[in-house]
Short mmCIF file of C-alpha atoms in Angstrom, two decimals:
data_model
loop_
_atom_site.label_atom_id
_atom_site.label_comp_id
_atom_site.label_asym_id
_atom_site.label_seq_id
_atom_site.Cartn_x
_atom_site.Cartn_y
_atom_site.Cartn_z
CA MET Z 3 -34.43 161.62 80.42
CA SER Z 4 -34.99 158.56 82.30
CA THR Z 5 -37.33 156.31 80.87
CA GLN Z 6 -37.86 154.48 84.26
CA THR Z 7 -41.38 154.39 85.79
CA THR Z 8 -42.13 156.07 89.06
CA SER Z 9 -44.72 153.83 90.42
CA THR Z 10 -44.98 150.05 90.57
CA GLY Z 11 -48.33 149.83 88.66
CA ASP Z 12 -47.05 151.97 85.55
CA THR Z 13 -45.67 149.97 82.58
CA ARG Z 14 -43.47 151.50 79.72
CA SER Z 15 -45.90 150.22 77.09
CA ALA Z 16 -48.64 152.32 78.86
CA GLN Z 17 -46.63 155.30 78.85
CA HIS Z 18 -45.72 154.88 75.42
CA LYS Z 19 -49.57 155.01 74.31
CA SER Z 20 -49.82 158.21 76.35
CA PRO Z 21 -46.52 160.38 76.32
CA LEU Z 22 -48.32 163.27 78.36
CA ARG Z 23 -49.48 160.70 80.94
CA GLY Z 24 -46.00 159.17 80.95
CA TYR Z 25 -44.08 162.29 81.14
CA LEU Z 26 -46.13 163.80 83.85
CA GLY Z 27 -46.22 160.60 85.72
CA GLU Z 28 -42.40 160.58 85.75
CA GLN Z 29 -42.01 164.17 86.80
CA ILE Z 30 -44.53 163.86 89.62
CA GLY Z 31 -42.95 160.74 90.84
CA LEU Z 32 -39.53 162.69 91.21
CA VAL Z 33 -41.43 165.31 93.10
CA LEU Z 34 -43.04 162.91 95.48
CA ASP Z 35 -39.33 161.12 95.92
CA GLY Z 36 -37.96 164.53 96.68
CA LEU Z 37 -40.60 165.33 99.25
CA ALA Z 38 -40.05 162.05 101.03
CA ALA Z 39 -36.45 162.64 101.06
CA LEU Z 40 -37.05 165.96 102.73
CA ARG Z 41 -39.10 164.13 105.43
CA GLU Z 42 -35.94 161.91 106.11
CA GLY Z 43 -33.68 164.80 106.46
CA THR Z 44 -31.68 164.94 103.41
CA ASP Z 45 -31.36 167.71 100.98
CA PRO Z 46 -32.95 167.04 97.60
CA ILE Z 47 -34.23 170.85 97.12
CA HIS Z 48 -32.43 171.39 93.67
CA ASP Z 49 -33.61 168.17 92.23
CA THR Z 50 -37.29 168.60 93.62
CA ARG Z 51 -37.57 172.05 92.21
CA VAL Z 52 -36.59 171.04 88.81
CA ALA Z 53 -39.09 168.41 88.65
CA ILE Z 54 -41.69 170.75 89.98
CA ARG Z 55 -40.63 173.09 87.39
CA ARG Z 56 -41.00 170.55 84.65
CA THR Z 57 -44.32 169.53 86.00
CA ARG Z 58 -45.68 173.27 85.99
CA SER Z 59 -44.48 173.80 82.46
CA THR Z 60 -46.11 170.76 81.13
CA LEU Z 61 -49.34 171.87 82.90
CA ARG Z 62 -49.18 175.33 81.34
CA VAL Z 63 -48.03 174.29 77.70
CA PHE Z 64 -50.32 171.54 77.21
CA VAL Z 65 -53.29 172.83 79.30
CA ALA Z 66 -55.52 172.33 76.29
CA LEU Z 67 -55.14 168.69 76.42
CA LEU Z 68 -56.18 168.66 80.06
CA ASP Z 69 -58.82 169.66 82.42
CA ALA Z 70 -57.88 173.22 82.41
CA GLU Z 71 -59.41 174.15 85.73
CA ALA Z 72 -57.81 171.18 87.56
CA ALA Z 73 -54.59 172.00 85.74
CA HIS Z 74 -54.50 175.62 86.91
CA ALA Z 75 -55.50 174.83 90.63
CA PHE Z 76 -52.62 172.22 90.69
CA GLU Z 77 -50.15 174.51 89.16
CA VAL Z 78 -50.96 177.46 91.73
CA GLU Z 79 -50.23 175.13 94.49
CA LEU Z 80 -46.98 173.60 92.82
CA LYS Z 81 -45.90 177.18 92.23
CA TRP Z 82 -46.43 178.04 96.06
CA PHE Z 83 -44.31 175.13 97.35
CA ALA Z 84 -41.66 175.69 94.54
CA GLY Z 85 -41.41 179.27 96.19
CA VAL Z 86 -40.99 177.85 99.51
CA LEU Z 87 -38.09 175.61 98.30
CA GLY Z 88 -36.78 178.50 96.42
CA ASP Z 89 -36.02 180.63 99.54
CA VAL Z 90 -33.63 177.81 100.52
CA ARG Z 91 -32.02 177.21 97.15
CA ASP Z 92 -31.41 180.92 96.07
CA PRO Z 93 -29.01 181.72 98.79
CA GLN Z 94 -27.09 178.59 98.31
CA VAL Z 95 -26.70 179.41 94.71
CA GLN Z 96 -25.59 183.07 95.55
CA GLN Z 97 -23.07 181.70 98.06
CA GLN Z 98 -21.46 179.38 95.34
CA ARG Z 99 -21.53 182.06 92.93
CA LEU Z 100 -19.85 185.02 95.15
CA ARG Z 101 -17.38 182.66 96.91
CA ALA Z 102 -16.23 181.48 93.34
CA ALA Z 103 -15.97 185.03 92.25
CA LEU Z 104 -14.17 186.17 95.38
CA ASP Z 105 -11.60 183.25 94.81
CA GLU Z 106 -10.80 184.95 91.42
CA LEU Z 107 -9.54 188.03 93.02
CA PRO Z 108 -5.96 188.82 93.81
CA GLU Z 109 -5.43 188.56 97.53
CA GLU Z 110 -4.45 191.96 97.93
CA LEU Z 111 -7.74 193.22 96.78
CA VAL Z 112 -9.67 191.29 99.42
CA LEU Z 113 -10.11 193.76 102.21
CA GLY Z 114 -11.42 192.57 105.35
CA PRO Z 115 -13.56 189.35 106.26
CA VAL Z 116 -15.38 189.37 102.86
CA GLY Z 117 -15.73 185.54 102.66
CA SER Z 118 -17.03 185.34 106.03
CA ARG Z 119 -19.73 188.00 105.51
CA ILE Z 120 -20.75 186.27 102.20
CA ASN Z 121 -21.09 183.06 104.13
CA LEU Z 122 -22.77 184.37 107.29
CA ASP Z 123 -25.19 186.60 105.59
CA LEU Z 124 -26.32 184.02 102.99
CA ARG Z 125 -26.53 181.19 105.69
CA GLY Z 126 -28.43 183.70 107.76
CA LEU Z 127 -31.18 183.81 104.86
CA GLU Z 128 -30.89 180.11 104.24
CA LYS Z 129 -31.60 179.02 107.83
CA PRO Z 130 -35.17 180.68 108.46
CA ALA Z 131 -35.94 179.47 104.92
CA ARG Z 132 -35.37 175.93 106.07
CA GLU Z 133 -37.67 176.51 108.93
CA ARG Z 134 -40.36 177.73 106.95
CA VAL Z 135 -40.09 174.62 104.63
CA ALA Z 136 -40.60 172.36 107.69
CA GLU Z 137 -43.60 174.59 108.89
CA ALA Z 138 -45.05 174.18 105.11
CA MET Z 139 -44.76 170.54 105.31
CA GLU Z 140 -46.86 170.48 108.42
CA SER Z 141 -49.60 172.64 106.86
CA PRO Z 142 -53.01 171.43 105.78
CA ARG Z 143 -52.07 173.13 102.52
CA TYR Z 144 -49.11 171.03 101.84
CA ARG Z 145 -51.01 167.82 102.76
CA ASP Z 146 -53.77 168.78 100.18
CA LEU Z 147 -50.71 169.15 97.70
CA ALA Z 148 -49.43 165.91 98.50
CA SER Z 149 -52.77 164.18 97.90
CA GLU Z 150 -53.17 165.98 94.79
CA LEU Z 151 -49.65 164.88 93.47
CA GLN Z 152 -50.65 161.28 94.08
CA ARG Z 153 -54.00 161.75 92.07
CA TRP Z 154 -52.35 163.46 89.38
CA ARG Z 155 -49.85 160.58 89.13
CA ALA Z 156 -52.31 157.87 89.18
CA ASP Z 157 -54.84 159.36 86.87
CA PRO Z 158 -54.14 162.85 85.44
CA PRO Z 159 -57.15 164.52 83.89
CA ILE Z 160 -55.94 164.34 80.31
CA ARG Z 161 -58.82 164.94 77.65
CA PRO Z 162 -59.53 162.09 75.11
CA GLY Z 163 -57.73 162.23 71.94
CA SER Z 164 -54.55 163.97 73.07
CA THR Z 165 -52.62 162.68 70.05
CA ARG Z 166 -48.90 163.18 69.34
CA LYS Z 167 -50.11 165.63 66.53
CA LYS Z 168 -51.98 167.69 69.27
CA LEU Z 169 -48.93 167.50 71.49
CA GLN Z 170 -46.82 168.69 68.72
CA ALA Z 171 -49.13 171.72 67.91
CA ARG Z 172 -48.88 172.89 71.46
CA ALA Z 173 -45.06 172.35 71.58
CA GLN Z 174 -44.71 174.47 68.47
CA ARG Z 175 -47.02 177.08 70.05
CA ALA Z 176 -44.58 177.29 72.99
CA TRP Z 177 -41.55 177.39 70.67
CA LYS Z 178 -43.03 180.49 68.67
CA LYS Z 179 -44.01 182.21 71.98
CA ALA Z 180 -40.28 181.67 73.17
CA ASP Z 181 -38.82 183.08 70.00
CA LYS Z 182 -41.07 186.15 70.13
CA ARG Z 183 -40.19 187.02 73.72
CA LEU Z 184 -36.50 186.55 72.91
CA THR Z 185 -36.70 188.86 70.26
CA GLU Z 186 -38.61 191.56 72.03
CA ALA Z 187 -36.40 191.10 75.18
CA VAL Z 188 -33.06 191.45 73.20
CA THR Z 189 -34.59 194.44 71.38
CA SER Z 190 -35.23 196.27 74.50
CA GLY Z 191 -32.31 194.89 76.69
CA GLU Z 192 -34.46 195.30 79.58
CA ASP Z 193 -33.58 192.76 82.26
CA ASP Z 194 -37.28 192.05 83.19
CA LEU Z 195 -38.18 191.14 79.71
CA LEU Z 196 -35.17 188.99 79.40
CA HIS Z 197 -36.14 187.08 82.54
CA ARG Z 198 -39.53 186.56 80.97
CA ALA Z 199 -37.98 185.39 77.68
CA ARG Z 200 -35.80 182.79 79.95
CA LYS Z 201 -39.05 181.53 81.42
CA ALA Z 202 -40.52 180.91 78.03
CA ALA Z 203 -37.26 179.42 76.84
CA LYS Z 204 -37.59 177.03 79.74
CA ARG Z 205 -41.14 176.02 78.84
CA ALA Z 206 -40.26 175.74 75.25
CA ARG Z 207 -37.34 173.27 76.15
CA TYR Z 208 -39.45 171.10 78.53
CA ALA Z 209 -42.17 170.72 75.61
CA ALA Z 210 -39.47 169.62 73.51
CA GLU Z 211 -38.30 167.34 76.22
CA LEU Z 212 -41.75 165.59 76.42
CA LEU Z 213 -41.74 164.94 72.66
CA GLN Z 214 -38.18 163.67 72.91
CA TRP Z 215 -38.91 161.35 75.94
CA HIS Z 216 -41.79 159.88 73.98
CA SER Z 217 -40.18 159.59 70.44
CA PRO Z 218 -36.84 161.00 69.91
CA THR Z 219 -35.84 162.73 66.52
CA LYS Z 220 -32.74 164.50 65.51
CA LYS Z 221 -34.93 167.50 64.88
CA THR Z 222 -36.46 167.58 68.49
CA THR Z 223 -33.14 166.92 69.88
CA ALA Z 224 -31.82 169.92 68.19
CA ILE Z 225 -34.72 172.19 69.24
CA GLU Z 226 -34.25 170.96 72.87
CA LYS Z 227 -30.63 171.82 72.84
CA ARG Z 228 -31.29 175.28 71.48
CA TYR Z 229 -33.69 176.21 74.19
CA LYS Z 230 -31.70 174.85 76.71
CA HIS Z 231 -28.66 177.03 75.73
CA ILE Z 232 -31.07 180.02 75.76
CA GLN Z 233 -32.26 179.01 79.08
CA THR Z 234 -28.58 178.73 80.20
CA VAL Z 235 -27.60 182.16 78.86
CA LEU Z 236 -30.42 184.18 80.38
CA GLY Z 237 -30.19 182.21 83.49
CA ASP Z 238 -26.74 183.34 83.85
CA LEU Z 239 -27.93 186.83 83.35
CA GLN Z 240 -30.64 186.65 85.94
CA ASP Z 241 -27.88 185.26 88.43
CA THR Z 242 -26.11 188.48 87.92
CA VAL Z 243 -29.26 190.54 88.71
CA VAL Z 244 -29.81 188.71 92.10
CA ALA Z 245 -26.13 188.96 93.04
CA ARG Z 246 -25.82 192.72 92.37
CA THR Z 247 -28.72 193.18 94.73
CA VAL Z 248 -26.97 190.96 97.28
CA LEU Z 249 -23.48 192.65 96.86
CA ARG Z 250 -25.10 196.11 97.08
CA GLN Z 251 -26.74 195.14 100.42
CA MET Z 252 -23.47 193.34 101.86
CA GLY Z 253 -21.29 196.43 100.67
CA ALA Z 254 -23.59 198.88 102.39
CA ALA Z 255 -23.47 196.73 105.71
CA ALA Z 256 -19.70 196.35 105.41
CA GLY Z 257 -19.03 199.93 105.05
CA THR Z 258 -20.63 200.88 108.27
CA THR Z 259 -19.04 197.81 110.29
CA PRO Z 260 -15.90 198.29 112.17
CA GLY Z 261 -13.14 196.27 110.79
CA GLU Z 262 -14.86 196.00 107.45
CA ASN Z 263 -15.30 198.17 104.20
CA GLY Z 264 -17.10 197.96 101.15
CA PHE Z 265 -14.17 198.05 98.66
CA THR Z 266 -14.13 194.38 97.78
CA PHE Z 267 -17.75 194.11 97.47
CA GLY Z 268 -17.66 196.96 94.75
CA LEU Z 269 -15.03 195.11 92.81
CA LEU Z 270 -17.40 191.90 92.91
CA TYR Z 271 -20.52 194.19 91.87
CA ALA Z 272 -18.49 195.27 88.94
CA ARG Z 273 -17.57 191.89 87.86
CA GLN Z 274 -21.26 190.94 87.97
CA GLU Z 275 -21.99 193.90 85.85
CA GLN Z 276 -19.46 192.82 83.26
CA LEU Z 277 -20.73 189.31 83.19
CA ALA Z 278 -24.29 190.68 82.68
CA GLU Z 279 -22.97 192.73 79.63
CA GLN Z 280 -21.56 189.52 78.33
CA CYS Z 281 -24.80 187.74 78.88
CA ARG Z 282 -26.85 190.27 76.96
CA ARG Z 283 -24.38 190.39 73.98
CA ASP Z 284 -24.65 186.52 73.97
CA ALA Z 285 -28.45 186.83 74.05
CA ALA Z 286 -28.31 189.09 71.03
CA GLY Z 287 -26.65 186.42 69.04
CA LEU Z 288 -29.09 183.71 69.78
#
């Protein structure tokens, strides 16, 4: 993690005294940077979503060390805007994934304008999603969120006595929850539970990251890497879930469109099923 401050008035020594304040300030600063870049017409959607994700995770894991009511209200608004951005990012991710999978197929198995349909259908989802981002950024709700981001960066409502020991205790609680959800999900094999386990692993990872950001140790480094790996494996599984839904819809449309057929989409679907099974096997070994 970077240790640079995100506002002129902050100092590294002040952040060192309050790791929760420092980490939140850094992530919120990155969110604000991303929002400013969106205003300027650039495309920092992925990085902005990641910073929002880290902020939301910190609010949830360390809520006992914050004004709970204020933290909950802030998290709800961050979730709203992250969802607006996600509607743009998700088609981008699927387009990259499906085009890469298509490139792996032998040319003789690509029947019809498969690549064109992938591009056009997913761009067709992305364009209106971008319009919704622009609309959201002109809304009173967005303006309130931007003001709240500034307030939280300047003066987050942290309870007195938020020591490293208390941070460690909250982080350990997140780690235990992530382990429990992973065990339950692997036992059941259900995609919904594996998705919940991924989100818990993400929060566990960011909790370790906060501790690591403030005072690195070999133990915390290992914990952070472990949950990052779990997040990656289960994230790949979730991507196959989304990809299969998209491919089923594309295949059905291609099958009823002159000049196209659903054959290649069926092959791509089967490949995503294979990848999903591999992810489940990998998850069982975590």
